[in-house]
mmCIF file of C-alpha atoms in Angstrom:
data_model
loop_
_atom_site.group_PDB
_atom_site.id
_atom_site.type_symbol
_atom_site.label_atom_id
_atom_site.label_comp_id
_atom_site.label_asym_id
_atom_site.label_seq_id
_atom_site.Cartn_x
_atom_site.Cartn_y
_atom_site.Cartn_z
ATOM 1 C CA MET A 765 18.372 -9.710 14.175
ATOM 2 C CA ARG A 766 16.789 -7.544 17.181
ATOM 3 C CA CYS A 767 13.715 -5.956 17.065
ATOM 4 C CA THR A 768 12.589 -5.018 20.111
ATOM 5 C CA VAL A 769 11.234 -2.394 22.368
ATOM 6 C CA ARG A 770 12.678 -0.593 25.300
ATOM 7 C CA SER A 771 12.087 2.441 27.210
ATOM 8 C CA VAL A 772 14.269 5.278 26.768
ATOM 9 C CA THR A 773 16.268 5.875 29.946
ATOM 10 C CA ALA A 774 19.546 7.926 30.764
ATOM 11 C CA PRO A 775 22.495 5.213 30.835
ATOM 12 C CA PRO A 776 24.027 4.049 34.065
ATOM 13 C CA ASP A 777 26.958 6.229 34.874
ATOM 14 C CA GLY A 778 30.318 4.522 33.570
ATOM 15 C CA LYS A 779 28.500 2.758 30.723
ATOM 16 C CA GLN A 780 28.589 3.873 27.100
ATOM 17 C CA ARG A 781 25.818 6.026 26.237
ATOM 18 C CA SER A 782 23.626 5.247 22.880
ATOM 19 C CA PHE A 783 22.251 7.361 20.590
ATOM 20 C CA ASN A 784 18.387 7.469 20.037
ATOM 21 C CA ILE A 785 17.131 8.025 16.399
ATOM 22 C CA TYR A 786 13.810 8.534 15.678
ATOM 23 C CA THR A 787 12.473 7.730 12.230
ATOM 24 C CA ASP A 788 8.962 9.015 10.389
ATOM 25 C CA ASP A 789 7.110 9.512 7.332
ATOM 26 C CA SER A 790 4.337 11.804 5.979
ATOM 27 C CA LYS A 791 1.917 11.887 2.899
ATOM 28 C CA ILE A 792 1.021 15.740 2.420
ATOM 29 C CA ASP A 793 -1.456 15.660 -1.000
ATOM 30 C CA ASP A 794 0.764 13.859 -3.527
ATOM 31 C CA ARG A 795 4.208 14.367 -1.781
ATOM 32 C CA THR A 796 5.972 11.811 0.640
ATOM 33 C CA GLY A 797 8.468 12.624 2.701
ATOM 34 C CA CYS A 798 10.885 10.723 5.216
ATOM 35 C CA VAL A 799 13.032 11.648 7.899
ATOM 36 C CA PHE A 800 15.327 10.685 10.588
ATOM 37 C CA CYS A 801 16.543 12.526 13.585
ATOM 38 C CA VAL A 802 19.432 11.956 16.537
ATOM 39 C CA ARG A 803 18.681 13.195 19.789
ATOM 40 C CA GLU A 804 21.216 13.585 22.445
ATOM 41 C CA THR A 805 19.826 16.304 24.662
ATOM 42 C CA ILE A 806 16.322 17.975 24.164
ATOM 43 C CA ILE A 807 17.054 19.197 20.639
ATOM 44 C CA SER A 808 17.984 17.257 17.560
ATOM 45 C CA THR A 809 21.851 17.216 16.687
ATOM 46 C CA SER A 810 21.434 16.188 13.503
ATOM 47 C CA GLN A 811 18.931 15.043 10.958
ATOM 48 C CA TRP A 812 18.083 13.523 7.534
ATOM 49 C CA MET A 813 15.297 14.630 5.364
ATOM 50 C CA ALA A 814 14.066 13.232 1.780
ATOM 51 C CA GLN A 815 11.298 13.894 -0.591
ATOM 52 C CA LEU A 816 10.251 11.104 -2.276
ATOM 53 C CA LYS A 817 7.748 10.970 -5.502
ATOM 54 C CA PRO A 818 3.959 10.845 -5.374
ATOM 55 C CA ARG A 819 4.337 7.073 -5.940
ATOM 56 C CA ASN A 820 6.085 6.228 -2.978
ATOM 57 C CA SER A 821 3.947 4.902 -0.338
ATOM 58 C CA VAL A 822 4.093 6.036 3.489
ATOM 59 C CA PHE A 823 5.175 2.335 4.319
ATOM 60 C CA GLN A 824 8.286 2.327 1.778
ATOM 61 C CA ALA A 825 9.085 5.986 3.313
ATOM 62 C CA GLU A 826 9.560 4.543 6.695
ATOM 63 C CA LEU A 827 11.740 1.622 5.636
ATOM 64 C CA ILE A 828 13.956 4.227 3.465
ATOM 65 C CA ALA A 829 14.702 6.642 6.809
ATOM 66 C CA ILE A 830 15.292 3.199 8.824
ATOM 67 C CA LYS A 831 17.767 1.959 5.883
ATOM 68 C CA GLU A 832 19.485 5.144 5.764
ATOM 69 C CA VAL A 833 20.058 5.348 9.795
ATOM 70 C CA CYS A 834 21.441 1.543 9.453
ATOM 71 C CA THR A 835 23.832 2.342 6.609
ATOM 72 C CA ARG A 836 24.848 5.540 8.220
ATOM 73 C CA ASP A 837 25.933 3.770 11.306
ATOM 74 C CA SER A 838 26.537 0.174 10.509
ATOM 75 C CA GLN A 839 30.332 0.429 10.609
ATOM 76 C CA SER A 840 30.156 2.566 13.948
ATOM 77 C CA ASN A 841 31.009 0.798 17.265
ATOM 78 C CA GLN A 842 28.390 3.234 19.227
ATOM 79 C CA PRO A 843 25.223 1.717 20.251
ATOM 80 C CA ILE A 844 22.273 2.843 18.343
ATOM 81 C CA LYS A 845 18.793 2.465 19.232
ATOM 82 C CA ILE A 846 16.339 3.097 16.134
ATOM 83 C CA TRP A 847 12.746 4.058 17.233
ATOM 84 C CA THR A 848 9.766 4.412 14.621
ATOM 85 C CA ASP A 849 6.004 4.213 15.615
ATOM 86 C CA SER A 850 5.331 2.074 12.482
ATOM 87 C CA GLU A 851 4.624 -1.486 13.624
ATOM 88 C CA SER A 852 4.076 -2.582 10.034
ATOM 89 C CA SER A 853 7.932 -1.880 9.210
ATOM 90 C CA LEU A 854 8.991 -3.729 12.291
ATOM 91 C CA HIS A 855 6.929 -6.656 11.396
ATOM 92 C CA SER A 856 8.393 -6.511 7.745
ATOM 93 C CA ILE A 857 12.011 -6.272 8.920
ATOM 94 C CA SER A 858 11.802 -8.890 11.272
ATOM 95 C CA SER A 859 9.715 -11.542 9.219
ATOM 96 C CA LEU A 860 11.823 -14.139 7.765
ATOM 97 C CA LYS A 861 9.356 -14.402 4.849
ATOM 98 C CA THR A 862 9.794 -10.723 3.931
ATOM 99 C CA ASN A 863 9.901 -10.287 0.001
ATOM 100 C CA GLY A 864 10.543 -6.659 0.038
ATOM 101 C CA PRO A 865 13.881 -5.279 -1.014
ATOM 102 C CA LEU A 866 13.916 -2.439 1.724
ATOM 103 C CA ALA A 867 13.247 -4.732 4.231
ATOM 104 C CA GLN A 868 15.677 -7.592 2.814
ATOM 105 C CA ASP A 869 18.427 -4.732 2.524
ATOM 106 C CA ILE A 870 17.876 -3.737 6.368
ATOM 107 C CA GLN A 871 17.685 -7.257 7.329
ATOM 108 C CA SER A 872 21.177 -7.939 5.713
ATOM 109 C CA ILE A 873 22.800 -4.653 7.564
ATOM 110 C CA LEU A 874 21.414 -5.718 10.814
ATOM 111 C CA LEU A 875 22.942 -8.963 10.773
ATOM 112 C CA ASN A 876 26.203 -7.670 10.276
ATOM 113 C CA SER A 877 25.618 -4.240 12.754
ATOM 114 C CA PRO A 878 25.267 -5.833 16.386
ATOM 115 C CA ASN A 879 25.562 -2.287 17.551
ATOM 116 C CA ILE A 880 21.887 -1.027 16.171
ATOM 117 C CA GLN A 881 18.641 -1.950 17.717
ATOM 118 C CA LEU A 882 15.279 -1.460 16.567
ATOM 119 C CA GLY A 883 12.296 -0.420 18.554
ATOM 120 C CA TRP A 884 8.689 0.828 18.725
ATOM 121 C CA ILE A 885 7.263 3.615 20.474
ATOM 122 C CA LYS A 886 3.810 4.930 20.596
ATOM 123 C CA ALA A 887 2.911 7.850 18.502
ATOM 124 C CA HIS A 888 1.283 11.265 19.402
ATOM 125 C CA VAL A 889 1.446 10.465 23.100
ATOM 126 C CA GLY A 890 4.070 13.473 23.766
ATOM 127 C CA HIS A 891 7.292 11.874 23.553
ATOM 128 C CA ALA A 892 9.505 14.529 22.393
ATOM 129 C CA GLY A 893 11.593 12.372 20.061
ATOM 130 C CA ASN A 894 8.680 10.891 18.126
ATOM 131 C CA GLU A 895 7.315 14.496 18.072
ATOM 132 C CA ALA A 896 9.920 15.912 16.417
ATOM 133 C CA ALA A 897 10.603 13.347 13.849
ATOM 134 C CA ASP A 898 6.738 13.946 12.914
ATOM 135 C CA LEU A 899 7.105 17.607 12.502
ATOM 136 C CA LEU A 900 10.263 16.910 10.533
ATOM 137 C CA GLY A 901 8.673 14.313 8.232
ATOM 138 C CA LYS A 902 6.123 16.774 7.270
ATOM 139 C CA LYS A 903 8.500 19.300 6.544
ATOM 140 C CA ALA A 904 10.456 16.583 4.628
ATOM 141 C CA ALA A 905 7.485 16.121 2.360
ATOM 142 C CA LEU A 906 7.357 19.845 1.273
ATOM 143 C CA GLU A 907 11.109 20.572 1.584
ATOM 144 C CA GLY A 908 13.220 17.377 1.594
ATOM 145 C CA ILE A 909 16.003 16.708 -0.416
ATOM 146 C CA PRO A 910 14.362 14.758 -3.647
ATOM 147 C CA THR A 911 15.230 11.216 -3.637
ATOM 148 C CA GLN A 912 14.604 8.427 -6.417
ATOM 149 C CA TYR A 913 13.346 5.018 -5.095
ATOM 150 C CA ALA A 914 11.657 2.791 -7.207
ATOM 151 C CA GLU A 915 7.694 2.617 -6.807
ATOM 152 C CA PRO A 916 6.526 -0.232 -4.404
ATOM 153 C CA ARG A 917 4.603 -3.299 -5.835
ATOM 154 C CA SER A 918 1.441 -1.905 -4.334
ATOM 155 C CA PHE A 919 1.862 0.911 -7.163
ATOM 156 C CA LEU A 920 2.621 -1.297 -10.074
ATOM 157 C CA LYS A 921 -0.399 -3.592 -8.983
ATOM 158 C CA LYS A 922 -2.798 -0.585 -8.978
ATOM 159 C CA LYS A 923 -1.845 0.704 -12.384
ATOM 160 C CA LEU A 924 -1.886 -2.597 -14.097
ATOM 161 C CA HIS A 925 -5.547 -2.820 -12.432
ATOM 162 C CA ALA A 926 -6.593 0.540 -13.821
ATOM 163 C CA ILE A 927 -5.232 -0.478 -17.375
ATOM 164 C CA SER A 928 -6.632 -3.906 -17.297
ATOM 165 C CA THR A 929 -10.216 -2.420 -16.095
ATOM 166 C CA GLN A 930 -10.446 0.238 -18.773
ATOM 167 C CA LEU A 931 -9.585 -2.598 -21.538
ATOM 168 C CA TRP A 932 -12.435 -4.609 -19.730
ATOM 169 C CA GLN A 933 -14.844 -1.353 -19.922
ATOM 170 C CA ASN A 934 -14.040 -0.624 -23.520
ATOM 171 C CA GLU A 935 -14.907 -4.271 -24.545
ATOM 172 C CA TRP A 936 -18.126 -4.131 -22.200
ATOM 173 C CA ASP A 937 -19.458 -1.063 -23.988
ATOM 174 C CA THR A 938 -20.243 -3.202 -27.084
ATOM 175 C CA GLY A 939 -22.127 -5.887 -25.383
ATOM 176 C CA ARG A 940 -26.000 -6.527 -25.912
ATOM 177 C CA ASN A 941 -27.846 -6.024 -22.607
ATOM 178 C CA VAL A 942 -25.969 -6.159 -19.716
ATOM 179 C CA PRO A 943 -24.066 -3.109 -20.022
ATOM 180 C CA LEU A 944 -27.635 -1.354 -20.078
ATOM 181 C CA ILE A 945 -28.369 -2.289 -16.402
ATOM 182 C CA LEU A 946 -24.517 -2.280 -15.409
ATOM 183 C CA PRO A 947 -22.869 0.412 -17.336
ATOM 184 C CA LYS A 948 -19.442 0.211 -15.304
ATOM 185 C CA VAL A 949 -17.291 -2.747 -14.640
ATOM 186 C CA LYS A 950 -16.373 -4.188 -11.415
ATOM 187 C CA THR A 951 -13.992 -6.794 -10.349
ATOM 188 C CA PHE A 952 -16.406 -8.247 -7.623
ATOM 189 C CA PRO A 953 -19.455 -10.046 -8.625
ATOM 190 C CA ALA A 954 -22.728 -8.438 -8.706
ATOM 191 C CA PRO A 955 -25.316 -10.048 -5.801
ATOM 192 C CA TRP A 956 -27.831 -11.712 -8.639
ATOM 193 C CA GLN A 957 -30.116 -14.866 -8.414
ATOM 194 C CA ARG A 958 -30.057 -16.992 -11.170
ATOM 195 C CA PRO A 959 -33.215 -15.496 -12.898
ATOM 196 C CA GLU A 960 -31.743 -12.208 -12.604
ATOM 197 C CA ILE A 961 -28.838 -13.297 -14.704
ATOM 198 C CA MET A 962 -30.779 -15.123 -17.355
ATOM 199 C CA PHE A 963 -33.204 -11.872 -17.836
ATOM 200 C CA ALA A 964 -30.076 -9.589 -18.036
ATOM 201 C CA THR A 965 -28.013 -11.862 -20.456
ATOM 202 C CA GLY A 966 -30.795 -13.032 -22.175
ATOM 203 C CA HIS A 967 -29.365 -16.704 -22.145
ATOM 204 C CA GLY A 968 -32.287 -18.472 -20.781
ATOM 205 C CA PRO A 969 -35.526 -20.171 -21.914
ATOM 206 C CA PHE A 970 -36.356 -17.494 -24.379
ATOM 207 C CA SER A 971 -37.423 -17.833 -27.982
ATOM 208 C CA THR A 972 -34.681 -15.754 -29.246
ATOM 209 C CA TYR A 973 -32.096 -17.591 -27.556
ATOM 210 C CA PHE A 974 -33.283 -20.957 -28.750
ATOM 211 C CA LYS A 975 -33.107 -19.455 -32.200
ATOM 212 C CA ARG A 976 -29.460 -18.148 -31.756
ATOM 213 C CA SER A 977 -28.456 -21.450 -30.554
ATOM 214 C CA GLY A 978 -30.013 -23.431 -33.500
ATOM 215 C CA LEU A 979 -32.638 -25.171 -31.249
ATOM 216 C CA ARG A 980 -35.714 -23.211 -33.060
ATOM 217 C CA THR A 981 -36.406 -22.227 -36.351
ATOM 218 C CA THR A 982 -38.564 -18.896 -35.284
ATOM 219 C CA ASP A 983 -37.530 -16.401 -32.629
ATOM 220 C CA CYS A 984 -41.072 -15.488 -31.763
ATOM 221 C CA CYS A 985 -43.133 -16.805 -28.661
ATOM 222 C CA GLY A 986 -46.500 -18.335 -28.982
ATOM 223 C CA CYS A 987 -48.194 -14.749 -28.689
ATOM 224 C CA GLY A 988 -46.492 -13.880 -32.088
ATOM 225 C CA GLU A 989 -44.026 -11.250 -30.248
ATOM 226 C CA LEU A 990 -40.145 -11.388 -29.996
ATOM 227 C CA GLY A 991 -39.175 -13.654 -27.821
ATOM 228 C CA ILE A 992 -36.838 -11.546 -25.935
ATOM 229 C CA PRO A 993 -37.034 -11.468 -21.885
ATOM 230 C CA LEU A 994 -38.942 -8.328 -21.532
ATOM 231 C CA ASN A 995 -41.852 -9.920 -23.574
ATOM 232 C CA PHE A 996 -41.806 -13.001 -21.345
ATOM 233 C CA ALA A 997 -41.411 -10.715 -18.162
ATOM 234 C CA THR A 998 -44.118 -8.624 -19.364
ATOM 235 C CA SER A 999 -46.564 -10.220 -21.396
#
């Protein structure tokens, strides 16, 4: 599998000319699009645009565009150079440990298509092919052909995280003391010291806690008041 960066130059006379194909993606509000365009001269000779669902990521969109090019030209003998400004996509395709289905599909095609090469090109530096793909990518997000692709793993993880957090919040609201101090649940620990944790939870050397644990017969402290953390802290 070749995933190299080469400069785009006119081929020497007498050699077979390769086609330069540029891919790009775009996300506008909740719309995602991807595109590839073939440039033989200063204008695009052909192009493909797809409008994906809001749940599809831009990383996924870039891989979809690359896969469409590879699938279309896999049986051709013409040298094909696919240029992308997404380094993350190239790293995923070139990695032997990638587990993404799109990247794995592209790997399988490239292994049997020696005429196709991938290369990275820097974005927004005035390169005509990349700039054309960038403009078409924005157009694809709004006007591309509606295309169905399964949501990425990141979308599913985000959705599951939101569901589990809401279930946790529902149970959290029925707590005793801590919800009064931390009303919203968080997946990272609060920067509390041990005394602060004992004060907030009531799990410490307090009469009420000893009574609840069966270590004392009364929940009053020596002053006669209820032995809650607030009483010990203020009285």
